Coordinates of C-alpha atoms in Angstrom, one line a residue:
Chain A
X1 CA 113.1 179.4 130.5
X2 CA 116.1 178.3 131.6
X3 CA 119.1 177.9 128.4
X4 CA 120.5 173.8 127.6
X5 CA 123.4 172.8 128.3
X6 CA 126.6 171.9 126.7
X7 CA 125.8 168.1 126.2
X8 CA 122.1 168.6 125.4
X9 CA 123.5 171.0 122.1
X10 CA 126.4 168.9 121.5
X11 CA 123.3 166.3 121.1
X12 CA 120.8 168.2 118.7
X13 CA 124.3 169.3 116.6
X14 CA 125.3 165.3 116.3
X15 CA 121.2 164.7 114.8
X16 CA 121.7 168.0 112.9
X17 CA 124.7 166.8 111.2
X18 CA 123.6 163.4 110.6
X19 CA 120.4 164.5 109.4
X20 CA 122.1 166.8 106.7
X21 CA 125.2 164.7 106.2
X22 CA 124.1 162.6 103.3
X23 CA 122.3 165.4 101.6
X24 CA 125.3 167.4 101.6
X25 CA 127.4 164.3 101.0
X26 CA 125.3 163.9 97.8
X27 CA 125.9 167.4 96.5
X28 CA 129.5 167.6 97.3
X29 CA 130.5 165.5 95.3
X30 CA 128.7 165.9 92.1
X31 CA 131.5 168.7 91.8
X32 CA 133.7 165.4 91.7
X33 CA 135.0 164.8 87.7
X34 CA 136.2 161.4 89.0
X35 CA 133.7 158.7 88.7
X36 CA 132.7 158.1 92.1
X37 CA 131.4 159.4 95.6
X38 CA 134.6 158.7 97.0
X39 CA 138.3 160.3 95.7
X40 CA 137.5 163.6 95.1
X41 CA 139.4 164.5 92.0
X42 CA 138.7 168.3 91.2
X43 CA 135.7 170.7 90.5
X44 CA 133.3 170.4 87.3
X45 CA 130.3 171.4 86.6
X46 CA 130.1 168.0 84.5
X47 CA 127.3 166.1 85.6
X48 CA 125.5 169.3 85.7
X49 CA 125.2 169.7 82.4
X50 CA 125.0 166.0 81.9
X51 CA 121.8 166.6 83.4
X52 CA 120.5 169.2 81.5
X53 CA 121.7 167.1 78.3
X54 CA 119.8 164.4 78.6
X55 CA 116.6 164.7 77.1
X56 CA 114.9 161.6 78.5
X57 CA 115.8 163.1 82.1
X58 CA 114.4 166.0 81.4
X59 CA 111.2 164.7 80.2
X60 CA 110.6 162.7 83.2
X61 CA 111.8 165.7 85.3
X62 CA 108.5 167.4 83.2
X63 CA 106.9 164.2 83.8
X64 CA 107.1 164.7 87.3
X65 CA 106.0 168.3 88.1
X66 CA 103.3 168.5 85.3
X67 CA 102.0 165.1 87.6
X68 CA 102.6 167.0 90.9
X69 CA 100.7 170.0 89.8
X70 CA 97.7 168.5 88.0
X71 CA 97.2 165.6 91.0
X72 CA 97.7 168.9 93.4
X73 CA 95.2 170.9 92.2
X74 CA 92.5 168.1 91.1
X75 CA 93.1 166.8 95.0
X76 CA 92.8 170.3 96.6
X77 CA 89.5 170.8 94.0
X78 CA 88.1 167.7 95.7
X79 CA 89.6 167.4 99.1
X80 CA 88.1 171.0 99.8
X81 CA 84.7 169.5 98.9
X82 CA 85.3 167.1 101.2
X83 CA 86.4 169.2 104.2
X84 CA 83.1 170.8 103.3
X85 CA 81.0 167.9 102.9
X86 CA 82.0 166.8 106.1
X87 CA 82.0 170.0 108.0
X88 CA 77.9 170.4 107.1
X89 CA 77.3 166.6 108.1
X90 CA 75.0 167.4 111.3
X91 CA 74.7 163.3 111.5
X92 CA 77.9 162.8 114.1
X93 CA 78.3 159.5 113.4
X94 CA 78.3 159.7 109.9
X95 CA 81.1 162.5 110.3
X96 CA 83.4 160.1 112.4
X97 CA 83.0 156.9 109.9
X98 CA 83.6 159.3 106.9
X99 CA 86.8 160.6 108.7
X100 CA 88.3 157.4 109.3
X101 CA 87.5 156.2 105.5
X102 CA 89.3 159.7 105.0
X103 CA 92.2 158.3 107.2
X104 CA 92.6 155.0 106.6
X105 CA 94.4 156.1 103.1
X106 CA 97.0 158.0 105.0
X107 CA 97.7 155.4 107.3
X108 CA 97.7 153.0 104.3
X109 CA 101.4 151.6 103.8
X110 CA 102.4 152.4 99.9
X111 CA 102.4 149.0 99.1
X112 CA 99.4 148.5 99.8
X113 CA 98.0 151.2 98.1
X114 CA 100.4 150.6 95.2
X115 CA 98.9 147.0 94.8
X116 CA 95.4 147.7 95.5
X117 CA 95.5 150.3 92.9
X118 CA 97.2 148.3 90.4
X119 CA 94.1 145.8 91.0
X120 CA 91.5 148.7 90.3
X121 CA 92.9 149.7 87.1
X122 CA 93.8 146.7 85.9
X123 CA 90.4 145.7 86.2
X124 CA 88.4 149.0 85.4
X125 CA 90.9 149.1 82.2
X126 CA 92.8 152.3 82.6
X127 CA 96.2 152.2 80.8
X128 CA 99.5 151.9 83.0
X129 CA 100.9 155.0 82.3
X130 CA 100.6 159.0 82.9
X131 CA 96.5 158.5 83.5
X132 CA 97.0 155.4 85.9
X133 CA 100.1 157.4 88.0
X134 CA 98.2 161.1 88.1
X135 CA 95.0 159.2 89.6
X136 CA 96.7 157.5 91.7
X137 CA 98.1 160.4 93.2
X138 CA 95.6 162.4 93.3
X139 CA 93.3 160.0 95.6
X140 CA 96.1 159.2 98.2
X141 CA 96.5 163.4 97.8
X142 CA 92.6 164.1 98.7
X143 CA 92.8 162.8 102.2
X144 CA 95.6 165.0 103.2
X145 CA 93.8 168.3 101.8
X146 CA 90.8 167.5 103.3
X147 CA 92.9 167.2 107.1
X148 CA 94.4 170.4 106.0
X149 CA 91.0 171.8 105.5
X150 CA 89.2 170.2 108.0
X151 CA 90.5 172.6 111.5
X152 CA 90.2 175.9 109.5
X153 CA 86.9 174.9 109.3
X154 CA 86.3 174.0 112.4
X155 CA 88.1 177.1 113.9
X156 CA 85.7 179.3 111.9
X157 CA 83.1 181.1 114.2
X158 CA 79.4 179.7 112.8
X159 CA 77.8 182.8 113.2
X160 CA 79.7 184.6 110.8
X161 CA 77.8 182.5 108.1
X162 CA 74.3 183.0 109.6
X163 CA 75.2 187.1 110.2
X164 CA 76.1 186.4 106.4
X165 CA 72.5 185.3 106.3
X166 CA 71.1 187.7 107.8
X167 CA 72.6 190.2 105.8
X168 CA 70.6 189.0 102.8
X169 CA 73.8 186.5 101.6
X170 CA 73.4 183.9 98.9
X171 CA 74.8 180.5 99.6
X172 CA 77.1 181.3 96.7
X173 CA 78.2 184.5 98.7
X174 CA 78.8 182.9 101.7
X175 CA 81.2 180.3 99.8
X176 CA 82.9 182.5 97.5
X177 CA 83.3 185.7 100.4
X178 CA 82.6 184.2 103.7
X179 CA 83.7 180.5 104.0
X180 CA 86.6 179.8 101.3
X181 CA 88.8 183.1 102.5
X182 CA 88.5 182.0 105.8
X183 CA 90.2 178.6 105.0
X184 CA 92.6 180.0 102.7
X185 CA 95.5 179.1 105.1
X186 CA 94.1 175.8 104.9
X187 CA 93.5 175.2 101.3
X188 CA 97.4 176.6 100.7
X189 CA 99.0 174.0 102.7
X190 CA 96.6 171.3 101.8
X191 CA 97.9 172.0 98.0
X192 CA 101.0 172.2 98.9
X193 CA 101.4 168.8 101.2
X194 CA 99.7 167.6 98.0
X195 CA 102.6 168.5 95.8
X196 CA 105.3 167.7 98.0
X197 CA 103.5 164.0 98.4
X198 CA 103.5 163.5 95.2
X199 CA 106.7 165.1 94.1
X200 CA 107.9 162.5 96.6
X201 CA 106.3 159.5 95.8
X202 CA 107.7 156.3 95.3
X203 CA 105.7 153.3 96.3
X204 CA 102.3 153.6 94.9
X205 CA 104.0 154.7 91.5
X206 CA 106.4 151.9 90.9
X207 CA 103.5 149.4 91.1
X208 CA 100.9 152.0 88.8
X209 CA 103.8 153.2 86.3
X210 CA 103.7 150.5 83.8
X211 CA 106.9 150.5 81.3
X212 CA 106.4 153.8 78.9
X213 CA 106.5 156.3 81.8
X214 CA 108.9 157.0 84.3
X215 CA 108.7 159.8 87.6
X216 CA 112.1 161.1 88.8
X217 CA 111.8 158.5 92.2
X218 CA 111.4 155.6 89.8
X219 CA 114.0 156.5 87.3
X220 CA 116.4 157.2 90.6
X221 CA 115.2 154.0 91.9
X222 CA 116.5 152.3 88.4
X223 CA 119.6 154.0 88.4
X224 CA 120.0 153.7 91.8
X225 CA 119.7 149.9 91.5
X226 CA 122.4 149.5 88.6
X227 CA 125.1 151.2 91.1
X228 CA 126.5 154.8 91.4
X229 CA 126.2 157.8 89.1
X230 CA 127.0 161.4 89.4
X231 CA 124.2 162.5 87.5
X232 CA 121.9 161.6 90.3
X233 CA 123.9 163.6 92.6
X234 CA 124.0 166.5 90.4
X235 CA 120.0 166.0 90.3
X236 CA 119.8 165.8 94.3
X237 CA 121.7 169.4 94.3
X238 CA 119.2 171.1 91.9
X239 CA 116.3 169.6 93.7
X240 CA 118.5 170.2 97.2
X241 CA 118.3 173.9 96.0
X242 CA 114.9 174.0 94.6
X243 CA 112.9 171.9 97.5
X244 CA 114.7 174.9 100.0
X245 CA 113.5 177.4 97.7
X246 CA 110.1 176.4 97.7
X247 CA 110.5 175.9 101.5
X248 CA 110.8 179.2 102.3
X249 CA 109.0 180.4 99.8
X250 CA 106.3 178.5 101.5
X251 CA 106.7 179.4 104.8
X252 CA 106.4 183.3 104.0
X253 CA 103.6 183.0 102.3
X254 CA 102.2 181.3 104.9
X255 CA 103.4 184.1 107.3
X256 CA 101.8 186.2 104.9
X257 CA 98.5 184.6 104.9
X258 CA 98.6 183.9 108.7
X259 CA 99.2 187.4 109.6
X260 CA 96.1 189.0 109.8
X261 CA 94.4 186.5 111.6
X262 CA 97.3 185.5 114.4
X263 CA 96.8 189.3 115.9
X264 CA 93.2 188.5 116.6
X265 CA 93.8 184.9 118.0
X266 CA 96.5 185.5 120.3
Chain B
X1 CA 65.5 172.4 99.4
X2 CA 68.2 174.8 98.1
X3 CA 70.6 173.8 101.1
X4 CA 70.0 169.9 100.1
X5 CA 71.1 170.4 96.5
X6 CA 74.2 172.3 97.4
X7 CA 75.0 169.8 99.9
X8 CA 74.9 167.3 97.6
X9 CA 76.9 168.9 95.6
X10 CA 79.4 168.6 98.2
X11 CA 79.3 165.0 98.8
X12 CA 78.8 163.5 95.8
X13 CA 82.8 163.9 94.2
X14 CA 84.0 163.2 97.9
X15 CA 81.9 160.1 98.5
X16 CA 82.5 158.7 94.8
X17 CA 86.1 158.9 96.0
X18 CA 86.0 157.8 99.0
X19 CA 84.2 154.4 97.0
X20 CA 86.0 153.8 94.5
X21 CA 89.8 154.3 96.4
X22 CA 89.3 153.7 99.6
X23 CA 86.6 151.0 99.9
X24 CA 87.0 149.2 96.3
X25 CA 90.6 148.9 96.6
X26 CA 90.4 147.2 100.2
X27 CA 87.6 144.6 98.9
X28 CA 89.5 144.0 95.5
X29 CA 92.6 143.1 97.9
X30 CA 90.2 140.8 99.6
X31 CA 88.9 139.0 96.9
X32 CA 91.9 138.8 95.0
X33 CA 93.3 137.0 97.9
X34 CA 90.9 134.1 97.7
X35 CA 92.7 133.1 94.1
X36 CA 95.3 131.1 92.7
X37 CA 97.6 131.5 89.9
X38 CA 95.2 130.7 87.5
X39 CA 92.0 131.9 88.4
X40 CA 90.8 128.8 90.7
X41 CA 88.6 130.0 93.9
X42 CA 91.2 128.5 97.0
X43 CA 91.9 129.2 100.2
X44 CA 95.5 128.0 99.8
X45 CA 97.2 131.9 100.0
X46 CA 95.8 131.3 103.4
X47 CA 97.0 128.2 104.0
X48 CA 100.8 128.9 102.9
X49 CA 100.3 132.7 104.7
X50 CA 100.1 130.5 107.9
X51 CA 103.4 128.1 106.5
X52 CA 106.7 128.7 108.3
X53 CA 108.2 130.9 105.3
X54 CA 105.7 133.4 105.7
X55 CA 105.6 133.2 109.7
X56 CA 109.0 133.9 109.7
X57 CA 108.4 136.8 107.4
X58 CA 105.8 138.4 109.4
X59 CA 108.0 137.9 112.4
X60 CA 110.8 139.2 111.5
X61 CA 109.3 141.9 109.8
X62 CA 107.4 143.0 112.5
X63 CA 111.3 142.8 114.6
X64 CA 113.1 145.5 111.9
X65 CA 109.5 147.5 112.6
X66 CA 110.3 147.4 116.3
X67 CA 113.6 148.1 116.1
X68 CA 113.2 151.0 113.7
X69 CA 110.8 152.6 115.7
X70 CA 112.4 151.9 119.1
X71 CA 115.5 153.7 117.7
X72 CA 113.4 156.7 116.2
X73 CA 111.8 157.1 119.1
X74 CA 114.9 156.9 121.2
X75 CA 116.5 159.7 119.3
X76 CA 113.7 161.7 118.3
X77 CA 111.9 162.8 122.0
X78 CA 115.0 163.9 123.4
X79 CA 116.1 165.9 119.8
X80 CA 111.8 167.3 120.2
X81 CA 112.4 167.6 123.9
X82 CA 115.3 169.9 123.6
X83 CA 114.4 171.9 119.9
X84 CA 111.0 173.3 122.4
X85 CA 114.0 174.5 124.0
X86 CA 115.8 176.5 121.9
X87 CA 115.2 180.1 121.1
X88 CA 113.9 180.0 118.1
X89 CA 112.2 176.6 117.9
X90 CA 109.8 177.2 114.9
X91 CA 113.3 177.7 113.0
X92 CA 114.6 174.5 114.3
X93 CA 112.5 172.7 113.6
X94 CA 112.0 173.6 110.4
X95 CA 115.2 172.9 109.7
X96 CA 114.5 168.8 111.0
X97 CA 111.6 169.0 108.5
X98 CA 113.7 170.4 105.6
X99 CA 115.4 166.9 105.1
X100 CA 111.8 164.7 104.6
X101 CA 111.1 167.3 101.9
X102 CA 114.4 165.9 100.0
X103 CA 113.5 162.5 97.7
X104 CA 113.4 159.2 99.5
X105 CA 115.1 157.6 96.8
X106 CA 117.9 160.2 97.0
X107 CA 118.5 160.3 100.8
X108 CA 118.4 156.7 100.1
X109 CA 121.0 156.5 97.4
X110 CA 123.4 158.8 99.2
X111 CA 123.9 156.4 102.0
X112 CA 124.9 153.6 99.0
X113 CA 128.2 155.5 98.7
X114 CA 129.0 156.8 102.6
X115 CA 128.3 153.2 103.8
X116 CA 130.1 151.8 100.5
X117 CA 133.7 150.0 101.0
X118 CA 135.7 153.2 99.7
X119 CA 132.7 155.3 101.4
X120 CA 133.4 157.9 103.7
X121 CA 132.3 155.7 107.2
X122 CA 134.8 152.8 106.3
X123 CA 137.3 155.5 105.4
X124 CA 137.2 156.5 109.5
X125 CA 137.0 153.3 110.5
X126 CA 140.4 152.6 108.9
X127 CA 141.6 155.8 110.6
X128 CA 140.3 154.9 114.3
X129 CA 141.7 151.5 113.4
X130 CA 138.8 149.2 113.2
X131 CA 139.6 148.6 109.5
X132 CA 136.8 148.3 106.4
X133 CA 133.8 146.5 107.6
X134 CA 130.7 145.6 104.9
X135 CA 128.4 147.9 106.4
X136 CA 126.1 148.0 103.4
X137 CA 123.9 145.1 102.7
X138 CA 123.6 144.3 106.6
X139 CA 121.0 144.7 109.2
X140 CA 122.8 147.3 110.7
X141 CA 122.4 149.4 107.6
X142 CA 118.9 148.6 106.9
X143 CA 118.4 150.0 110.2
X144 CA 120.3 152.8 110.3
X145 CA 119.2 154.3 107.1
X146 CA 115.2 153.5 107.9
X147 CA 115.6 155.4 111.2
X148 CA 117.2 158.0 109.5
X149 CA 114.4 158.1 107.0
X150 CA 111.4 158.0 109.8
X151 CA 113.0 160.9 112.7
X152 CA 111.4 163.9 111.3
X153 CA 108.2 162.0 111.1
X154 CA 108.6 161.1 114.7
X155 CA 109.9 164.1 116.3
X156 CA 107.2 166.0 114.6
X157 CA 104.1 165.0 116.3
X158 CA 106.3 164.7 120.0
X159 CA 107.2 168.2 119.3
X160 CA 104.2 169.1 118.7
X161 CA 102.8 167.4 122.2
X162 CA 105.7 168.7 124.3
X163 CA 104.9 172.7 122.7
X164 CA 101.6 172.2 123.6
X165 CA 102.3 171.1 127.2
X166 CA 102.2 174.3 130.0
X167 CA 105.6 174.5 131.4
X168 CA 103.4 175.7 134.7
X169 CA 102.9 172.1 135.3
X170 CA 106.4 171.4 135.3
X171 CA 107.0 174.1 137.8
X172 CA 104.7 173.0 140.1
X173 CA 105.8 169.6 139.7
X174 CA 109.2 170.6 140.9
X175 CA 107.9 173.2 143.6
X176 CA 106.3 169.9 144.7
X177 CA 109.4 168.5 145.4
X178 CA 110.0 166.3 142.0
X179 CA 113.2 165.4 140.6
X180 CA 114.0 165.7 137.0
X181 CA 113.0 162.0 136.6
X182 CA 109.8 161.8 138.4
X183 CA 108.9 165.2 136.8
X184 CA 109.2 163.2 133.3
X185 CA 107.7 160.2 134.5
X186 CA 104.8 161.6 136.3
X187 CA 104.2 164.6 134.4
X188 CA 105.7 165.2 130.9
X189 CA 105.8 161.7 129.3
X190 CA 101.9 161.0 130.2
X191 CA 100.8 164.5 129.4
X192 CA 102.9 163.9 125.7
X193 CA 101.9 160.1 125.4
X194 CA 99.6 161.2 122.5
X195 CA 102.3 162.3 120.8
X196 CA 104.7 159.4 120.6
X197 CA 101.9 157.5 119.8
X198 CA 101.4 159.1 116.5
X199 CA 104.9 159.2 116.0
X200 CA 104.8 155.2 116.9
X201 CA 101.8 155.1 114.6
X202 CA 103.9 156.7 111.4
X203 CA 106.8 154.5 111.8
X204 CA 106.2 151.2 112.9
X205 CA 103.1 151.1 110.0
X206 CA 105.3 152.1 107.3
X207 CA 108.5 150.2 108.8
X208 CA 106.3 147.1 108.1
X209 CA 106.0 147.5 104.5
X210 CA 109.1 149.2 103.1
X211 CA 111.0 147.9 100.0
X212 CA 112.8 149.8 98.3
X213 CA 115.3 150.5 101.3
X214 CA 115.5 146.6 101.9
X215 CA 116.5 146.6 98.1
X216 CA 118.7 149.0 97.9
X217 CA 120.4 149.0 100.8
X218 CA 120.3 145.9 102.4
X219 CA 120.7 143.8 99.4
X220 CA 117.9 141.7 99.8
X221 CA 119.0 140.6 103.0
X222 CA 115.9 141.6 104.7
X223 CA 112.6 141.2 103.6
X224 CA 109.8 143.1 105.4
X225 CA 105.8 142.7 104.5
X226 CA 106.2 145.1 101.6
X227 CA 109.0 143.6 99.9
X228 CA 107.3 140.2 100.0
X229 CA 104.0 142.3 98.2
X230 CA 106.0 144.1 96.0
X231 CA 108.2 140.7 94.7
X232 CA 104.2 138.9 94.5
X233 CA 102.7 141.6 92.7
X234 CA 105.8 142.8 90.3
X235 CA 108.5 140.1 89.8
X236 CA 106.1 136.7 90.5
X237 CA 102.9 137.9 89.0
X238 CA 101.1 136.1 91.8
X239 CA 98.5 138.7 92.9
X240 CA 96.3 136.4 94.9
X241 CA 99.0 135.6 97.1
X242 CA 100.5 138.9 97.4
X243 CA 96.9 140.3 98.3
X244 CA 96.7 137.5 100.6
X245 CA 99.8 139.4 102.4
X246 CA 98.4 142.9 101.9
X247 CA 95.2 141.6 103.7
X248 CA 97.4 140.3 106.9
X249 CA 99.2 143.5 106.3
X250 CA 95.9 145.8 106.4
X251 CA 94.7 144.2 109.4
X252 CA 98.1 145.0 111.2
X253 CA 97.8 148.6 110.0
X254 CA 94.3 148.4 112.0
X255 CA 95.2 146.4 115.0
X256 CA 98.4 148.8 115.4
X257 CA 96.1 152.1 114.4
X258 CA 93.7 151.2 117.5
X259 CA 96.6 151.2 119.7
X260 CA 97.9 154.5 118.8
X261 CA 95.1 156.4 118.0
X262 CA 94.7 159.2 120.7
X263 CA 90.8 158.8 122.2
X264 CA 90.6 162.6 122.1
X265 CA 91.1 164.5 118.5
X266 CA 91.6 161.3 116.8
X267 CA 91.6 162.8 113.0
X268 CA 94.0 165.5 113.6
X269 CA 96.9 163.9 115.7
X270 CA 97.8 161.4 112.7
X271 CA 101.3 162.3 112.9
X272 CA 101.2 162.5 108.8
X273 CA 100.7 165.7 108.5
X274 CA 104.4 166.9 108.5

């Protein structure tokens, strides 16, 4: 394959840089100890520790993860039930109308999830609050698992279950030993999509959230809204650093996973 | 009889979700549409849907989604185009995707102090000589910052096309005597049509309903679909009318989906799946 050219990396370098600059624009100066993200005065760890001082921060910071983890593992619980659901549907047309129900929540803009949510519990009487914002997110979480799901399936030969079968194999057998470490890869990413989604999530929360509970995009979005402050900043670099972390931490375990099996395919 | 049972085991917790936030959301939208402030059965939403406030709206909403996704498309196939490229291209690309892991709200933020009047941009625009300009609050910005947000999302699925494609085809097409251009027109772009269109499908959708960028960065200036729902639901409590949006807003999302839906693997090439 023949090497680009000058212009064509001078090109990718320019979206490179743009698509860092802010990021990194964010983190450099929450070293700043003057006010604001534009005279950079001199180095501290200030806002830092700001961060790690406040206490109502920190609780939505908890707020946030013990949200992302619950909703992540509730939607993978579910959405691998649903890969599987629709995997043994032998009724083809069935399968296609259940996969674009499965879709259309994906496709869904926030806002309209947000609202229609905010309709649903309003009128099935769940509280605004921690219950309203963890079920939100896990049902816009289960479509995405089940997608994840859904080609491992698919990519998994059917006559290993009947040789399973044959062998003398219980259904539970062919679950627990047969089918669910065969979509491993599948079920990993599909939780971990799910966390990121909801780790990210704005849209559908602002309109479930109520006024007692707060995740770190609403509370941004507040503070955001009342002008600039280094404490966000300092925030973006510890989730800057921790978002990487996970990252790669992601991607080798993925490798990890994917090893075995990539020898065989290719 | 065994099978049965453990199938329905299966479907049950799917299908109850699938009910109650899929379906009953979109008919609670519906029916909420068909009221007024205060309860009364009316088909007025309708009626001022159609007035020239909300025409307008819808217009102009759908021009910031063009726009948006004309840009992110303009940057994004070349940038996917030339990432299959490189050596390492899974590391590449990787590192596009790195930056849609990183908060909305924070990416979102961080242009509030580069476009700001003592921001970094106006700072180089006094250098070149152009002098401070108010970049914030203006179209340009709202723009800018929503392509910004949406070109991973769109150089994903293109990527994903153009890997797939055999560079075989491009050989032949030049052993046939092709030209760079014709090779792209007659080969590459129709063989990775399915591609931009579920990068098409991720933006413009999504460009129709944002908010919190046309709040925060384009000071109200523009208002899209989804700030109009948001300001209904949140600030003016009106709910019938701001479902009466969301249901113009669904039926877009649908009208757009069949457009961009790929006849051939349908569920897996939504672009979403970053």
């Amino acid at each position: 394959m023949e090497r680009i050219g000058k212009l064509p990396k001078l090109y990718l370098t320019v979206v490179f840089i743009i698509l860092y600059a802010p990021i990194f624009y964010l983190i450099f100066y929450s070293f700043n100890s003057g006010g604001g993200m534009s005279d950079f005065e001199s180095f501290t760890w200030e806002h830092y520790a700001a961060v790690f001082e406040d206490k109502r921060l920190i609780v939505i910071v908890l707020n946030t993860i013990i949200i992302a983890l619950l909703s992540a593992l509730a939607s993978t619980a579910i959405g691998v039930i649903g890969a599987l659901a629709i995997y043994f549907m032998r009724n083809k047309k069935m399968r296609n109308a259940v996969l674009s129900l499965n879709n259309i929540l994906m496709v869904s803009p926030d806002v309209i999830i947000g609202a229609s949510f905010l309709i649903l519990f309003t009128m099935i009487g769940v509280k605004l609050g921690f219950a309203s914002v963890l079920i939100s997110h896990i049902a816009f979480s289960i479509p995405i698992v089940v997608i994840m799901v859904l080609p491992k399936l698919s990519e998994m030969n059917p006559t290993l279950i009947d040789a399973a079968r044959d062998l003398g194999a219980t259904s539970k057998d062919i679950m627990t030993r047969v089918i669910l470490p065969f979509i491993k890869p599948g079920i990993f990413a599909g939780f971990f999509l799910a966390l990121t989604y909801s780790l990210d999530d704005f849209a559908v929360t602002f309109f479930v959230t109520g006024n007692g509970f707060s995740t770190l995009s609403v509370e941004i979005y507040s503070m955001a809204r009342t002008g600039i402050s280094l404490t966000i900043n300092a925030l973006s670099g510890i989730i800057f650093v921790v978002t990487v972390g996970l990252v790669l931490g992601y991607y080798a375990l993925n490798r990890k996973l994917k090893a075995p099996l990539a020898g065989v395919k290719k | 009889m065994k099978n049965n049972r453990l199938r329905s085991f299966y479907t049950i917790p799917y299908t109850a979700w699938i009910l109650l936030f899929v379906i009953a959301p979109i008919a609670l939208i519906v029916y909420y549409s068909f009221f007024d402030l205060t309860g009364n059965f009316t088909l007025s939403n309708y009626k001022s849907f159609f007035s020239s406030v909300y025409l307008k709206l819808t217009i102009s909403s759908f021009w910031y989604a063009f726009l948006i996704t004309l840009f992110s498309l303009l940057i994004s196939y070349p940038t996917a185009y030339l990432i299959t490229k490189t050596k390492h291209k899974q590391l590449w690309l990787l590192l596009i995707i790195i930056p849609s892991w990183i908060n909305l709200l924070l990416k979102t933020y961080a242009f509030i102090g580069l476009m700001g009047l003592y921001g970094p941009i106006n700072a180089l625009l006094e250098v070149v000589g152009i002098g401070k300009q108010q970049i914030l609050f203006t179209d340009f910005s709202y723009v800018f910052v929503s392509v910004y947000i949406f070109i991973p999302f769109m150089i994903l699925p293109i990527f994903n096309a153009l890997d797939k494609l055999n560079p075989v085809l491009i050989d032949a097409s030049r052993d046939l005597g092709a030209n760079s251009w014709t090779t792209f027109k007659r080969v590459i772009w129709p063989l990775t049509i399915n591609g931009v269109k579920s990068g098409i499908q991720v933006v413009f959708i999504p460009a129709l309903s944002l908010f919190m960028i046309t709040r925060l960065i384009a000071g109200n200036k523009v208002i899209t679909l989804g700030t109009a729902i948001e300001q209904q639901f949140l600030v003016t409590q009106n709910w019938g009318m701001g479902s009466t949006i969301a249901v113009f807003l669904i039926l877009f999302m649908f009208i757009i989906m069949s457009f961009t839906t790929g006849k051939e693997r349908g569920a897996t090439g939504n672009g979403k799946n970053r």
